[in-house]
XYZ file of C-alpha atoms in Angstrom:
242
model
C -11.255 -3.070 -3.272
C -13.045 -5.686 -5.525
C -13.178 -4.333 -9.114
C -17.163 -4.067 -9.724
C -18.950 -6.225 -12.416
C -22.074 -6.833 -13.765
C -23.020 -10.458 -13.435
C -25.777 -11.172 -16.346
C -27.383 -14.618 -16.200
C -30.938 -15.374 -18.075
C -33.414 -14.856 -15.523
C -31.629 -11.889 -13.347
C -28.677 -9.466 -13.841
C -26.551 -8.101 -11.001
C -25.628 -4.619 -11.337
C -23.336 -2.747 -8.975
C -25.919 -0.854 -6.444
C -26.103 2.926 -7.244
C -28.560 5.190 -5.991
C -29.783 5.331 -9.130
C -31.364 1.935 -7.713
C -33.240 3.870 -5.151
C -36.912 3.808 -5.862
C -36.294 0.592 -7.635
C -35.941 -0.788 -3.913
C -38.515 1.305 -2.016
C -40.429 -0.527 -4.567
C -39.207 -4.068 -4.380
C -39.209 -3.698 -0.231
C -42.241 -2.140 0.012
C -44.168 -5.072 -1.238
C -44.606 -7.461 1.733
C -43.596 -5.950 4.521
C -43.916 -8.836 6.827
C -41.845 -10.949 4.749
C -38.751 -9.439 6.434
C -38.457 -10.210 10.127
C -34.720 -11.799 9.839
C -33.037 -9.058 7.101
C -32.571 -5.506 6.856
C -34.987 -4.484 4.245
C -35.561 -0.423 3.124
C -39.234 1.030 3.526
C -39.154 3.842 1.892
C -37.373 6.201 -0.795
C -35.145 7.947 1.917
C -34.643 4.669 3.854
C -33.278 2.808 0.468
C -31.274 5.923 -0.414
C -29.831 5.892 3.357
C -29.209 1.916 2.395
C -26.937 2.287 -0.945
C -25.320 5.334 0.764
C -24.102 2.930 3.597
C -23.378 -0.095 1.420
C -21.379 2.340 -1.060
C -19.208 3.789 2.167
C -18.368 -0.277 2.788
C -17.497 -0.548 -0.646
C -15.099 2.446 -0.642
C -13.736 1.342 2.306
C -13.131 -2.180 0.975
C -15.354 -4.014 2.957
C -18.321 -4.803 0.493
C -19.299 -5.286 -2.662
C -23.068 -4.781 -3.594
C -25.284 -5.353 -5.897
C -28.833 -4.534 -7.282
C -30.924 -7.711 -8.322
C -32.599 -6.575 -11.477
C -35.052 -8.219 -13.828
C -32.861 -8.240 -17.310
C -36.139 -8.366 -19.147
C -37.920 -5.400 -17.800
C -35.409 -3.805 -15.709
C -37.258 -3.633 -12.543
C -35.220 -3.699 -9.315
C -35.666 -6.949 -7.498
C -33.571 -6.794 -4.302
C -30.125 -6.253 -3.188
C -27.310 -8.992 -2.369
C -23.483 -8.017 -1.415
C -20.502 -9.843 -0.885
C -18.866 -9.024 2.217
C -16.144 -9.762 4.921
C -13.219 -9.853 2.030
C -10.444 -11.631 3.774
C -7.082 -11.486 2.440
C -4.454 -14.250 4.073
C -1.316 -12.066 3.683
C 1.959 -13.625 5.650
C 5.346 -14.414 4.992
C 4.310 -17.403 2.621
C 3.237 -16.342 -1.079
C 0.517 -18.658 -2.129
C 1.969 -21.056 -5.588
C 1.471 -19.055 -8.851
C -0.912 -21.949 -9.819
C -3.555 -20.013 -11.769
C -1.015 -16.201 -12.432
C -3.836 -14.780 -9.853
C -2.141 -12.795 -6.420
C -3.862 -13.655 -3.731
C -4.074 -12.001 -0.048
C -3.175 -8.650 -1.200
C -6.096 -5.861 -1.312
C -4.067 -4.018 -3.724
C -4.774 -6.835 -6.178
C -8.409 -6.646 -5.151
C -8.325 -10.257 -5.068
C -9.375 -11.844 -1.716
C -8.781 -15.075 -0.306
C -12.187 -15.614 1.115
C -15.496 -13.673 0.999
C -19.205 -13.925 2.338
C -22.361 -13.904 0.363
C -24.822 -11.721 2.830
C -27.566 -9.092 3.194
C -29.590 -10.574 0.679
C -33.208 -10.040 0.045
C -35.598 -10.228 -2.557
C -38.833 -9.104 -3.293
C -42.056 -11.282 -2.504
C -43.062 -11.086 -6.738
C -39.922 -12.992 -7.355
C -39.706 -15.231 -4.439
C -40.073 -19.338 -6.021
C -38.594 -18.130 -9.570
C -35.047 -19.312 -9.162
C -33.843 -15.427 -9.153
C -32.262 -15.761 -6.127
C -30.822 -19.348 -6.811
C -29.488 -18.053 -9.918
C -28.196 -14.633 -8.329
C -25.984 -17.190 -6.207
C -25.044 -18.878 -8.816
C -23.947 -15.867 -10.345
C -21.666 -14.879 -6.945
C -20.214 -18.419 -6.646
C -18.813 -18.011 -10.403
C -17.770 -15.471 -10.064
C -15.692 -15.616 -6.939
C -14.204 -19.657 -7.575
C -13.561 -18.937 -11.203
C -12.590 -15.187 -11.599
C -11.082 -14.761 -8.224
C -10.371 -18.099 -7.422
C -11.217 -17.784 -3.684
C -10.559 -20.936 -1.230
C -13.947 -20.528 0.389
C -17.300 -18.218 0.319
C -18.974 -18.485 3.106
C -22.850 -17.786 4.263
C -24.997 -16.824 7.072
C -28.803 -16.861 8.405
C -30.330 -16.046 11.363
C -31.024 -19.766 12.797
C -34.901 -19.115 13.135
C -35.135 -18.348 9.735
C -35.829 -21.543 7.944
C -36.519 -19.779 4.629
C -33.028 -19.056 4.460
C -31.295 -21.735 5.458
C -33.346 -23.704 3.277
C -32.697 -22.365 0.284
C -28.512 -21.424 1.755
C -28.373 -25.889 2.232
C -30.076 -26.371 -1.418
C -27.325 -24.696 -2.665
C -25.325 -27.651 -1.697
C -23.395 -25.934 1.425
C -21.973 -27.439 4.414
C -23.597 -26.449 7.683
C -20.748 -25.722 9.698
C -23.198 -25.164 12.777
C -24.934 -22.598 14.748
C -23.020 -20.090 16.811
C -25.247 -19.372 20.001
C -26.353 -15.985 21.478
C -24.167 -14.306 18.163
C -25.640 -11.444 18.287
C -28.544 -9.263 18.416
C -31.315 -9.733 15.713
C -33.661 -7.256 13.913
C -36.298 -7.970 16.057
C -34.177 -7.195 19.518
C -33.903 -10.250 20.011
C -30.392 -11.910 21.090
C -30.049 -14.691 18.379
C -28.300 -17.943 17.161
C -26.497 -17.941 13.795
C -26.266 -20.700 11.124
C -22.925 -20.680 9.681
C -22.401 -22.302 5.826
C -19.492 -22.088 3.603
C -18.546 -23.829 0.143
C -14.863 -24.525 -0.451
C -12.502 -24.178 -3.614
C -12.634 -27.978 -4.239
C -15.956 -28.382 -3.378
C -17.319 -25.519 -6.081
C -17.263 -27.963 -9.547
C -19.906 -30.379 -7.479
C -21.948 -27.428 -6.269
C -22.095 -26.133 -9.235
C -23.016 -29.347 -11.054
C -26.060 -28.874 -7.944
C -27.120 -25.951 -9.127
C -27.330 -26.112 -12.346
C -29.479 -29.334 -12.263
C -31.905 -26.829 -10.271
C -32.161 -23.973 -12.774
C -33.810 -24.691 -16.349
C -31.716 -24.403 -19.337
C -28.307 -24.834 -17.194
C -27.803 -28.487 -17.058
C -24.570 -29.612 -18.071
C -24.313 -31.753 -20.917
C -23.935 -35.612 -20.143
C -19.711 -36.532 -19.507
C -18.792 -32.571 -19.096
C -16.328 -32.505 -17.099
C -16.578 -30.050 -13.632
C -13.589 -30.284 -12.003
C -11.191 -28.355 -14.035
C -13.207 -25.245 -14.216
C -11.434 -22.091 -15.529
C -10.653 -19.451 -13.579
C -12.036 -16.186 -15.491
C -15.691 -16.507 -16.699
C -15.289 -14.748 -19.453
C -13.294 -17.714 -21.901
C -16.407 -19.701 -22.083
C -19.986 -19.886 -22.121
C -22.444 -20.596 -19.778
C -25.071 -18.745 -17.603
C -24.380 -15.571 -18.110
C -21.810 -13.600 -18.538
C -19.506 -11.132 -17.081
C -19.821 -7.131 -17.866
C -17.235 -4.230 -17.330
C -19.577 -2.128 -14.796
């Protein structure tokens, strides 16, 4: 599975979920209740414990790889993002040694492609950039440390929240899959599919950071050859053994 990290930027820090995290959600999902009718959200001390037990079964199972959304300045628990359906494109073909990285082999816990899902925040930090910046964070860290080909993302296609903010991002709508499957409300629903490719990243990126204060690249800095592993230069952030 996926080595865990911390992902530190200036406005939020991703640590991997623990139940040490547990009231720290009850908390953050506990706030606005009705705020939630398209995600999973925890109510509850035993519901959010029952929540990072689950999410830390996918992750020993190799399926997942969650986070807690945490305020770096005060600590307080935020939310809870994941990435999710690791995909590894093993075959007969080795992909070209282009950047030293293996790819499509779990034992290398480097996958090929990944999803960005089961994300929610609470209502406090809702219109801060937290959860623009917590993708941010992802994105890095997937194009440049793992050098995937493609993340892709997901909404419920009622919720227009999400797919808001998902297409601000600068991802490409690859359309809505009809009668998907069921929603949290019972309801049989239509999903909005997104995804950002390898050789799309350097522009989304350049999106991004134009959105969130104090990232703006400086005028002629060149995108396109981004490096691979976060940690040789600066930036937002920065990546953290976990």
């Amino acid at each position: 599975m996926p080595v865990p990290v911390v992902l530190a930027g200036r406005t939020v820090r991703l640590e991997p979920l623990a139940m040490r995290h547990a009231e720290g959600l009850a908390w953050a999902g506990a706030l606005d209740r009705a705020a939630y009718a398209y995600t999973a959200v925890p109510h509850g001390l035993d519901a959010s414990c029952d929540y990072i037990a689950r999410a830390l079964a996918d992750q020993a199972a190799g399926r997942a790889l969650p986070f807690a959304i945490v305020n770096p300045l005060n600590g307080r628990v935020l939310g809870s993002t994941r990435f999710l359906e690791l995909d590894y494109w093993r075959g007969p073909l080795v992909w070209p040694p282009t950047t030293g990285i293996p790819h499509g082999d779990p034992l290398t816990a480097i996958p090929d492609a990944a999803e960005i899902g089961n994300t929610w925040i609470s209502t406090e930090a809702r219109g801060t950039g937290v959860n623009t910046e917590a993708k941010y964070l992802m994105l890095r860290h997937a194009f440049e440390a793992w050098g995937v080909r493609r993340i892709s993302m997901r909404a419920d296609a009622r919720n227009s929240r999400s797919r808001a903010a998902i297409e601000r991002l600068g991802a490409t709508c690859e359309g809505v899959r009809r009668a998907h499957s069921r929603g949290l409300d019972g309801v049989v629903r239509d999903t909005a599919f997104y995804s950002v490719l390898d050789e799309e990243w350097p522009a989304v990126r350049g999106i991004i950071e134009l959105r969130l204060p104090g990232l703006r690249p400086q005028a002629g800095l060149e995108r396109s050859a981004y490096p691979r592993d976060t940690r040789e230069h600066g930036g937002a952030g920065e990546l953290l053994p976990a």
